[in-house]
Amino acid sequence: MALLIDGKQISTDIKDELKETVARLKEQGIEGALAVIQVGADPASSVYVRNKKKACEYIGIRSVSYELPEETTEEELLGIIEKLNEDNTINGILCQLPVPAHMDENKIIRAIAPQKDVDGFHTQNVGALVVGQEGFVSCTPAGVIQLLKRSDIAIEGKHCVVVGRSNIVGKPMALLMLQENATVTICHSRTKNLKEICKEADILIVAIGKPKFINADYVKEGAVVIDVGIHRNENNKLCGDVDFDSVEPKASYITPVPGGVGPMTIAMLMNNCVEAFMD
Ligand code: NDP
């Protein structure tokens, strides 16, 4: 039976630590603010944005909301970002993705000043991660590293298989594990022998966006299994990319869904926000 990695508890610990740091900085007269931009009213995005603002409130930083209509032009959005880049009272800028189809997502990401890009999506921050320099790191993979470290799971020298190569999860995840001295294999939809490769993993990190795709046949006895996926099943219950019931008896550690990786993303966003105004 696997030990559960409690992302809810670990994310609360991180937010409580940040709350203390923010209070200490306030005493020194240092305060920060996050600008949160949402274009359109996608219900899932609205939930994420609300939770991000709630987290700001919890740790004691100001959040400034920009709720823009779906018809907003790319030029208008770029204009707002430019103003926020120049605004010294704003330390972090977050534009909730996806943006409407008439906008170029990459152009929006590139428009945010790298030193305010608390999502860690700007190519300058991604490049810094590649060469091992300081910069903002994408929140979900950064959260996975915290889950492993705070659960006392050794990374160095372990074979880590990352399934998924998206820009916001898979790729930065693999780079972070490499930085922690794991031996890293990245798999994707064209990978041959996925099952065999996954079975070699000491640490298996799954971010493919397919409900319950990874079952016990993909997992080595005693492996650490991290499930980044989030889905709602036919009964409206949350599940991950890993078939928990099948994998749990075989793994040494596993993240549940919900309550595993999910809560870490916002905790790490808050961490990036605090870093943005400590500098
Ligand atoms: P993407 O759809 O952007 O990427 C999925 C990746 O999985 C791609 O690289 C794709 O390969 C690969 N893939 C798809 N099917 C297979 C397959 N059959 N075998 C092997 N690889 C496959 O997803 P994201 O990275 O954005 O998200 C992944 C999951 O994580 C989703 O469930 C998402 O909801 C969740 N998520 C959770 C977050 C959290 O806070 N917990 C935050 C972000 C995402 P290819 O590149 O070849 O197409």
mmCIF file of C-alpha atoms and ligand atoms in Angstrom:
data_model
loop_
_atom_site.group_PDB
_atom_site.id
_atom_site.type_symbol
_atom_site.label_atom_id
_atom_site.label_comp_id
_atom_site.label_asym_id
_atom_site.label_seq_id
_atom_site.Cartn_x
_atom_site.Cartn_y
_atom_site.Cartn_z
ATOM 1 C CA MET A 1 0.000 0.000 0.000
ATOM 2 C CA ALA A 2 1.276 3.439 -0.917
ATOM 3 C CA LEU A 3 1.712 6.417 1.361
ATOM 4 C CA LEU A 4 -0.472 9.317 0.263
ATOM 5 C CA ILE A 5 1.282 12.572 -0.563
ATOM 6 C CA ASP A 6 -0.948 15.190 1.035
ATOM 7 C CA GLY A 7 -0.942 18.160 -1.341
ATOM 8 C CA LYS A 8 -3.662 19.893 0.612
ATOM 9 C CA GLN A 9 -1.576 19.949 3.793
ATOM 10 C CA ILE A 10 1.689 20.800 2.020
ATOM 11 C CA SER A 11 0.076 23.654 0.075
ATOM 12 C CA THR A 12 -1.414 25.018 3.316
ATOM 13 C CA ASP A 13 2.014 24.851 4.977
ATOM 14 C CA ILE A 14 3.541 26.794 2.064
ATOM 15 C CA LYS A 15 0.803 29.438 2.127
ATOM 16 C CA ASP A 16 1.191 29.816 5.911
ATOM 17 C CA GLU A 17 4.948 30.291 5.526
ATOM 18 C CA LEU A 18 4.317 32.892 2.817
ATOM 19 C CA LYS A 19 1.757 34.650 5.018
ATOM 20 C CA GLU A 20 4.444 35.076 7.692
ATOM 21 C CA THR A 21 6.966 36.362 5.126
ATOM 22 C CA VAL A 22 4.415 38.850 3.760
ATOM 23 C CA ALA A 23 3.612 40.098 7.289
ATOM 24 C CA ARG A 24 7.333 40.556 8.003
ATOM 25 C CA LEU A 25 7.840 42.458 4.751
ATOM 26 C CA LYS A 26 4.843 44.668 5.545
ATOM 27 C CA GLU A 27 6.517 45.668 8.821
ATOM 28 C CA GLN A 28 9.455 46.852 6.719
ATOM 29 C CA GLY A 29 7.078 48.816 4.510
ATOM 30 C CA ILE A 30 7.341 46.386 1.576
ATOM 31 C CA GLU A 31 4.025 45.445 -0.009
ATOM 32 C CA GLY A 32 3.125 43.623 -3.189
ATOM 33 C CA ALA A 33 0.216 43.337 -5.584
ATOM 34 C CA LEU A 34 -0.812 40.854 -8.259
ATOM 35 C CA ALA A 35 -2.789 41.908 -11.338
ATOM 36 C CA VAL A 36 -5.154 39.152 -12.490
ATOM 37 C CA ILE A 37 -6.542 39.470 -16.013
ATOM 38 C CA GLN A 38 -9.404 37.361 -17.340
ATOM 39 C CA VAL A 39 -10.773 37.788 -20.849
ATOM 40 C CA GLY A 40 -14.249 36.331 -21.327
ATOM 41 C CA ALA A 41 -16.260 34.383 -18.782
ATOM 42 C CA ASP A 42 -15.196 30.751 -19.213
ATOM 43 C CA PRO A 43 -16.612 29.117 -16.033
ATOM 44 C CA ALA A 44 -13.487 27.014 -15.313
ATOM 45 C CA SER A 45 -11.269 30.109 -15.719
ATOM 46 C CA SER A 46 -13.575 32.082 -13.390
ATOM 47 C CA VAL A 47 -13.118 29.421 -10.676
ATOM 48 C CA TYR A 48 -9.307 29.496 -11.082
ATOM 49 C CA VAL A 49 -9.243 33.300 -10.996
ATOM 50 C CA ARG A 50 -11.465 33.409 -7.898
ATOM 51 C CA ASN A 51 -9.220 30.899 -6.117
ATOM 52 C CA LYS A 52 -6.097 32.852 -7.028
ATOM 53 C CA LYS A 53 -7.600 36.058 -5.629
ATOM 54 C CA LYS A 54 -8.665 34.212 -2.464
ATOM 55 C CA ALA A 55 -5.108 32.904 -2.028
ATOM 56 C CA CYS A 56 -3.739 36.461 -2.351
ATOM 57 C CA GLU A 57 -6.128 37.573 0.361
ATOM 58 C CA TYR A 58 -5.064 34.650 2.565
ATOM 59 C CA ILE A 59 -1.346 35.403 2.397
ATOM 60 C CA GLY A 60 -1.939 39.160 2.630
ATOM 61 C CA ILE A 61 -1.135 40.558 -0.796
ATOM 62 C CA ARG A 62 -3.364 42.844 -2.807
ATOM 63 C CA SER A 63 -4.919 41.563 -6.011
ATOM 64 C CA VAL A 64 -6.197 43.848 -8.743
ATOM 65 C CA SER A 65 -8.778 42.377 -11.103
ATOM 66 C CA TYR A 66 -9.233 43.017 -14.808
ATOM 67 C CA GLU A 67 -12.372 41.232 -15.968
ATOM 68 C CA LEU A 68 -12.509 41.981 -19.676
ATOM 69 C CA PRO A 69 -15.334 41.094 -22.090
ATOM 70 C CA GLU A 70 -14.842 38.308 -24.650
ATOM 71 C CA GLU A 71 -14.843 40.910 -27.476
ATOM 72 C CA THR A 72 -11.733 42.681 -26.094
ATOM 73 C CA THR A 73 -9.228 43.083 -28.913
ATOM 74 C CA GLU A 74 -5.682 41.792 -28.694
ATOM 75 C CA GLU A 75 -4.470 45.381 -28.984
ATOM 76 C CA GLU A 76 -6.578 46.463 -25.993
ATOM 77 C CA LEU A 77 -5.264 43.588 -23.895
ATOM 78 C CA LEU A 78 -1.665 44.335 -24.896
ATOM 79 C CA GLY A 79 -2.270 47.971 -23.932
ATOM 80 C CA ILE A 80 -3.408 46.941 -20.433
ATOM 81 C CA ILE A 81 -0.413 44.640 -20.007
ATOM 82 C CA GLU A 82 1.932 47.433 -21.089
ATOM 83 C CA LYS A 83 0.458 49.793 -18.473
ATOM 84 C CA LEU A 84 0.768 47.105 -15.792
ATOM 85 C CA ASN A 85 4.379 46.447 -16.810
ATOM 86 C CA GLU A 86 5.137 50.107 -16.128
ATOM 87 C CA ASP A 87 3.098 50.324 -12.908
ATOM 88 C CA ASN A 88 5.518 50.190 -9.951
ATOM 89 C CA THR A 89 2.745 49.226 -7.536
ATOM 90 C CA ILE A 90 2.152 45.959 -9.444
ATOM 91 C CA ASN A 91 4.714 43.188 -8.934
ATOM 92 C CA GLY A 92 3.064 40.258 -10.673
ATOM 93 C CA ILE A 93 0.865 39.987 -13.774
ATOM 94 C CA LEU A 94 -1.200 36.941 -14.592
ATOM 95 C CA CYS A 95 -3.363 36.536 -17.660
ATOM 96 C CA GLN A 96 -5.650 33.537 -17.208
ATOM 97 C CA LEU A 97 -5.331 31.099 -20.114
ATOM 98 C CA PRO A 98 -6.818 30.208 -22.476
ATOM 99 C CA VAL A 99 -7.436 33.641 -24.016
ATOM 100 C CA PRO A 100 -10.193 33.843 -26.677
ATOM 101 C CA ALA A 101 -9.368 32.337 -30.069
ATOM 102 C CA HIS A 102 -8.965 35.746 -31.765
ATOM 103 C CA MET A 103 -5.869 36.418 -29.653
ATOM 104 C CA ASP A 104 -2.348 35.037 -30.057
ATOM 105 C CA GLU A 105 -1.603 33.397 -26.708
ATOM 106 C CA ASN A 106 2.165 33.445 -27.237
ATOM 107 C CA LYS A 107 2.102 37.148 -28.050
ATOM 108 C CA ILE A 108 0.204 37.843 -24.806
ATOM 109 C CA ILE A 109 2.655 35.757 -22.755
ATOM 110 C CA ARG A 110 5.633 37.525 -24.363
ATOM 111 C CA ALA A 111 4.113 40.940 -23.636
ATOM 112 C CA ILE A 112 4.272 40.446 -19.861
ATOM 113 C CA ALA A 113 7.540 41.781 -18.418
ATOM 114 C CA PRO A 114 9.620 38.683 -17.456
ATOM 115 C CA GLN A 115 10.227 40.062 -13.948
ATOM 116 C CA LYS A 116 6.418 40.232 -13.430
ATOM 117 C CA ASP A 117 5.630 36.920 -15.156
ATOM 118 C CA VAL A 118 4.621 34.995 -12.024
ATOM 119 C CA ASP A 119 3.202 32.132 -14.121
ATOM 120 C CA GLY A 120 6.721 31.473 -15.435
ATOM 121 C CA PHE A 121 5.526 31.143 -19.038
ATOM 122 C CA HIS A 122 7.654 33.878 -20.686
ATOM 123 C CA THR A 123 10.389 32.497 -22.928
ATOM 124 C CA GLN A 124 12.988 34.418 -20.889
ATOM 125 C CA ASN A 125 11.932 32.570 -17.717
ATOM 126 C CA VAL A 126 11.717 29.242 -19.559
ATOM 127 C CA GLY A 127 15.200 29.890 -21.001
ATOM 128 C CA ALA A 128 16.536 30.672 -17.513
ATOM 129 C CA LEU A 129 15.215 27.291 -16.345
ATOM 130 C CA VAL A 130 16.932 25.541 -19.252
ATOM 131 C CA VAL A 131 20.340 27.002 -18.387
ATOM 132 C CA GLY A 132 19.830 26.726 -14.620
ATOM 133 C CA GLN A 133 19.575 30.455 -13.903
ATOM 134 C CA GLU A 134 17.138 32.285 -11.647
ATOM 135 C CA GLY A 135 13.681 33.062 -12.971
ATOM 136 C CA PHE A 136 10.043 32.289 -12.379
ATOM 137 C CA VAL A 137 9.201 28.604 -12.774
ATOM 138 C CA SER A 138 5.861 27.293 -14.012
ATOM 139 C CA CYS A 139 3.753 26.713 -10.887
ATOM 140 C CA THR A 140 2.454 23.144 -11.334
ATOM 141 C CA PRO A 141 5.858 21.484 -11.912
ATOM 142 C CA ALA A 142 7.398 23.648 -9.181
ATOM 143 C CA GLY A 143 4.621 22.335 -6.932
ATOM 144 C CA VAL A 144 5.515 18.726 -7.769
ATOM 145 C CA ILE A 145 9.123 19.348 -6.667
ATOM 146 C CA GLN A 146 7.839 20.719 -3.354
ATOM 147 C CA LEU A 147 5.587 17.672 -2.895
ATOM 148 C CA LEU A 148 8.575 15.357 -3.360
ATOM 149 C CA LYS A 149 10.958 17.361 -1.168
ATOM 150 C CA ARG A 150 8.509 17.937 1.647
ATOM 151 C CA SER A 151 7.614 14.226 1.634
ATOM 152 C CA ASP A 152 11.351 13.437 2.024
ATOM 153 C CA ILE A 153 11.465 11.573 -1.281
ATOM 154 C CA ALA A 154 15.020 11.518 -2.637
ATOM 155 C CA ILE A 155 15.299 12.649 -6.267
ATOM 156 C CA GLU A 156 19.039 12.574 -6.965
ATOM 157 C CA GLY A 157 20.127 9.606 -9.067
ATOM 158 C CA LYS A 158 16.569 8.316 -9.480
ATOM 159 C CA HIS A 159 15.132 7.479 -12.877
ATOM 160 C CA CYS A 160 12.238 9.872 -13.435
ATOM 161 C CA VAL A 161 9.831 9.318 -16.312
ATOM 162 C CA VAL A 162 7.690 12.327 -17.215
ATOM 163 C CA VAL A 163 4.712 11.466 -19.420
ATOM 164 C CA GLY A 164 3.637 14.622 -21.290
ATOM 165 C CA ARG A 165 5.701 17.390 -22.917
ATOM 166 C CA SER A 166 3.474 20.473 -22.712
ATOM 167 C CA ASN A 167 5.130 23.850 -22.213
ATOM 168 C CA ILE A 168 3.429 24.446 -18.881
ATOM 169 C CA VAL A 169 3.783 21.010 -17.263
ATOM 170 C CA GLY A 170 5.807 18.253 -18.987
ATOM 171 C CA LYS A 171 8.825 20.191 -20.296
ATOM 172 C CA PRO A 172 9.475 22.354 -17.207
ATOM 173 C CA MET A 173 8.813 19.288 -15.026
ATOM 174 C CA ALA A 174 11.546 17.344 -16.818
ATOM 175 C CA LEU A 175 13.969 20.289 -16.541
ATOM 176 C CA LEU A 176 13.302 20.673 -12.814
ATOM 177 C CA MET A 177 13.888 16.967 -12.186
ATOM 178 C CA LEU A 178 17.119 17.230 -14.162
ATOM 179 C CA GLN A 179 18.133 20.200 -11.997
ATOM 180 C CA GLU A 180 17.512 17.955 -8.974
ATOM 181 C CA ASN A 181 19.930 15.410 -10.491
ATOM 182 C CA ALA A 182 17.395 12.798 -11.534
ATOM 183 C CA THR A 183 17.972 10.822 -14.731
ATOM 184 C CA VAL A 184 15.044 11.958 -16.837
ATOM 185 C CA THR A 185 13.073 10.364 -19.658
ATOM 186 C CA ILE A 186 10.312 12.350 -21.378
ATOM 187 C CA CYS A 187 7.449 10.468 -23.062
ATOM 188 C CA HIS A 188 4.689 11.780 -25.310
ATOM 189 C CA SER A 189 1.987 10.625 -27.700
ATOM 190 C CA ARG A 190 4.515 9.294 -30.257
ATOM 191 C CA THR A 191 6.563 7.353 -27.712
ATOM 192 C CA LYS A 192 6.893 3.678 -28.520
ATOM 193 C CA ASN A 193 6.772 1.115 -25.689
ATOM 194 C CA LEU A 194 5.312 3.640 -23.232
ATOM 195 C CA LYS A 195 4.378 0.896 -20.782
ATOM 196 C CA GLU A 196 7.902 -0.552 -20.700
ATOM 197 C CA ILE A 197 9.507 2.872 -20.229
ATOM 198 C CA CYS A 198 7.095 3.859 -17.450
ATOM 199 C CA LYS A 199 7.820 0.552 -15.726
ATOM 200 C CA GLU A 200 11.476 1.573 -15.405
ATOM 201 C CA ALA A 201 10.611 4.704 -13.450
ATOM 202 C CA ASP A 202 11.526 5.185 -9.800
ATOM 203 C CA ILE A 203 9.488 8.378 -9.996
ATOM 204 C CA LEU A 204 6.653 8.459 -12.544
ATOM 205 C CA ILE A 205 5.098 11.869 -13.237
ATOM 206 C CA VAL A 206 1.986 11.774 -15.404
ATOM 207 C CA ALA A 207 0.581 14.839 -17.227
ATOM 208 C CA ILE A 208 -1.184 13.598 -20.337
ATOM 209 C CA GLY A 209 -4.769 14.796 -19.896
ATOM 210 C CA LYS A 210 -6.400 11.349 -20.278
ATOM 211 C CA PRO A 211 -8.524 10.094 -17.381
ATOM 212 C CA LYS A 212 -7.181 6.988 -15.577
ATOM 213 C CA PHE A 213 -4.820 6.220 -18.488
ATOM 214 C CA ILE A 214 -1.959 4.886 -16.361
ATOM 215 C CA ASN A 215 -2.817 1.644 -14.576
ATOM 216 C CA ALA A 216 -0.748 -0.843 -12.548
ATOM 217 C CA ASP A 217 0.731 -2.344 -15.748
ATOM 218 C CA TYR A 218 2.728 0.891 -16.251
ATOM 219 C CA VAL A 219 4.137 1.006 -12.727
ATOM 220 C CA LYS A 220 7.158 -0.641 -11.125
ATOM 221 C CA GLU A 221 6.635 -2.108 -7.664
ATOM 222 C CA GLY A 222 7.590 0.590 -5.129
ATOM 223 C CA ALA A 223 7.605 3.525 -7.577
ATOM 224 C CA VAL A 224 6.608 7.063 -6.582
ATOM 225 C CA VAL A 225 3.627 8.111 -8.713
ATOM 226 C CA ILE A 226 2.681 11.756 -9.219
ATOM 227 C CA ASP A 227 -0.599 12.416 -11.006
ATOM 228 C CA VAL A 228 -0.915 15.910 -12.496
ATOM 229 C CA GLY A 229 -4.146 15.220 -14.414
ATOM 230 C CA ILE A 230 -7.515 16.614 -13.391
ATOM 231 C CA HIS A 231 -10.797 15.410 -14.905
ATOM 232 C CA ARG A 232 -14.416 15.094 -13.918
ATOM 233 C CA ASN A 233 -15.778 11.592 -14.471
ATOM 234 C CA GLU A 234 -19.305 10.613 -15.536
ATOM 235 C CA ASN A 235 -20.487 10.953 -11.887
ATOM 236 C CA ASN A 236 -19.030 14.480 -11.698
ATOM 237 C CA LYS A 237 -16.266 13.218 -9.397
ATOM 238 C CA LEU A 238 -12.668 14.360 -9.851
ATOM 239 C CA CYS A 239 -10.089 11.870 -11.098
ATOM 240 C CA GLY A 240 -6.574 12.041 -12.510
ATOM 241 C CA ASP A 241 -4.552 10.610 -15.395
ATOM 242 C CA VAL A 242 -3.663 7.681 -13.114
ATOM 243 C CA ASP A 243 -6.062 4.874 -12.254
ATOM 244 C CA PHE A 244 -5.603 5.344 -8.502
ATOM 245 C CA ASP A 245 -7.289 2.121 -7.331
ATOM 246 C CA SER A 246 -5.182 -0.002 -9.663
ATOM 247 C CA VAL A 247 -1.835 1.772 -9.034
ATOM 248 C CA GLU A 248 -2.003 2.540 -5.308
ATOM 249 C CA PRO A 249 -1.292 -1.020 -4.060
ATOM 250 C CA LYS A 250 1.879 -1.140 -6.180
ATOM 251 C CA ALA A 251 3.338 2.332 -5.511
ATOM 252 C CA SER A 252 5.383 3.429 -2.488
ATOM 253 C CA TYR A 253 3.997 6.984 -2.629
ATOM 254 C CA ILE A 254 1.141 8.389 -4.670
ATOM 255 C CA THR A 255 -0.697 11.697 -5.038
ATOM 256 C CA PRO A 256 -4.490 11.520 -4.824
ATOM 257 C CA VAL A 257 -6.839 13.491 -7.073
ATOM 258 C CA PRO A 258 -8.204 15.712 -5.627
ATOM 259 C CA GLY A 259 -5.818 16.796 -2.891
ATOM 260 C CA GLY A 260 -2.485 15.996 -4.567
ATOM 261 C CA VAL A 261 -0.858 18.212 -7.199
ATOM 262 C CA GLY A 262 -3.942 20.431 -7.689
ATOM 263 C CA PRO A 263 -3.657 22.634 -4.573
ATOM 264 C CA MET A 264 0.098 23.075 -5.141
ATOM 265 C CA THR A 265 -0.304 25.175 -8.286
ATOM 266 C CA ILE A 266 -1.846 28.131 -6.468
ATOM 267 C CA ALA A 267 0.555 27.784 -3.527
ATOM 268 C CA MET A 268 3.497 28.057 -5.938
ATOM 269 C CA LEU A 269 1.862 30.983 -7.735
ATOM 270 C CA MET A 270 1.742 32.752 -4.376
ATOM 271 C CA ASN A 271 5.386 31.831 -3.840
ATOM 272 C CA ASN A 272 6.271 33.447 -7.179
ATOM 273 C CA CYS A 273 4.238 36.560 -6.271
ATOM 274 C CA VAL A 274 6.129 36.972 -3.005
ATOM 275 C CA GLU A 275 9.445 36.460 -4.812
ATOM 276 C CA ALA A 276 8.376 39.137 -7.287
ATOM 277 C CA PHE A 277 8.224 41.827 -4.619
ATOM 278 C CA MET A 278 11.074 40.624 -2.427
ATOM 279 C CA ASP A 279 13.540 41.364 -5.229
HETATM 280 P P1 NDP B 1 -1.551 18.987 -22.811
HETATM 281 O O1 NDP B 1 -2.762 18.446 -23.490
HETATM 282 O O2 NDP B 1 -1.026 20.321 -23.195
HETATM 283 O O3 NDP B 1 -0.362 17.941 -23.016
HETATM 284 C C1 NDP B 1 -0.572 16.570 -22.900
HETATM 285 C C2 NDP B 1 0.716 15.844 -23.172
HETATM 286 O O4 NDP B 1 0.471 14.451 -23.036
HETATM 287 C C3 NDP B 1 1.254 16.060 -24.590
HETATM 288 O O5 NDP B 1 2.646 16.248 -24.548
HETATM 289 C C4 NDP B 1 0.883 14.757 -25.316
HETATM 290 O O6 NDP B 1 1.840 14.365 -26.287
HETATM 291 C C5 NDP B 1 0.925 13.755 -24.170
HETATM 292 N N1 NDP B 1 0.037 12.632 -24.449
HETATM 293 C C6 NDP B 1 -1.247 12.653 -24.824
HETATM 294 N N2 NDP B 1 -1.723 11.412 -25.014
HETATM 295 C C7 NDP B 1 -0.687 10.571 -24.747
HETATM 296 C C8 NDP B 1 -0.552 9.163 -24.774
HETATM 297 N N3 NDP B 1 -1.544 8.360 -25.123
HETATM 298 N N4 NDP B 1 0.652 8.660 -24.448
HETATM 299 C C9 NDP B 1 1.685 9.434 -24.098
HETATM 300 N N5 NDP B 1 1.608 10.796 -24.053
HETATM 301 C C10 NDP B 1 0.427 11.338 -24.373
HETATM 302 O O7 NDP B 1 -1.859 18.909 -21.263
HETATM 303 P P2 NDP B 1 -1.215 19.692 -20.010
HETATM 304 O O8 NDP B 1 0.219 19.362 -19.874
HETATM 305 O O9 NDP B 1 -1.632 21.110 -20.012
HETATM 306 O O10 NDP B 1 -2.037 18.978 -18.825
HETATM 307 C C11 NDP B 1 -1.954 17.602 -18.568
HETATM 308 C C12 NDP B 1 -2.958 17.237 -17.496
HETATM 309 O O11 NDP B 1 -2.640 17.945 -16.312
HETATM 310 C C13 NDP B 1 -4.410 17.602 -17.813
HETATM 311 O O12 NDP B 1 -5.248 16.626 -17.223
HETATM 312 C C14 NDP B 1 -4.607 18.923 -17.118
HETATM 313 O O13 NDP B 1 -5.963 19.143 -16.752
HETATM 314 C C15 NDP B 1 -3.764 18.726 -15.899
HETATM 315 N N6 NDP B 1 -3.246 19.967 -15.313
HETATM 316 C C16 NDP B 1 -3.338 20.082 -13.971
HETATM 317 C C17 NDP B 1 -2.843 21.184 -13.339
HETATM 318 C C18 NDP B 1 -2.923 21.250 -11.866
HETATM 319 O O14 NDP B 1 -2.919 22.316 -11.305
HETATM 320 N N7 NDP B 1 -2.967 20.112 -11.182
HETATM 321 C C19 NDP B 1 -2.266 22.310 -14.078
HETATM 322 C C20 NDP B 1 -2.127 22.053 -15.506
HETATM 323 C C21 NDP B 1 -2.627 20.926 -16.079
HETATM 324 P P3 NDP B 1 2.106 15.208 -27.660
HETATM 325 O O15 NDP B 1 2.955 16.371 -27.235
HETATM 326 O O16 NDP B 1 2.822 14.248 -28.513
HETATM 327 O O17 NDP B 1 0.762 15.612 -28.166
#
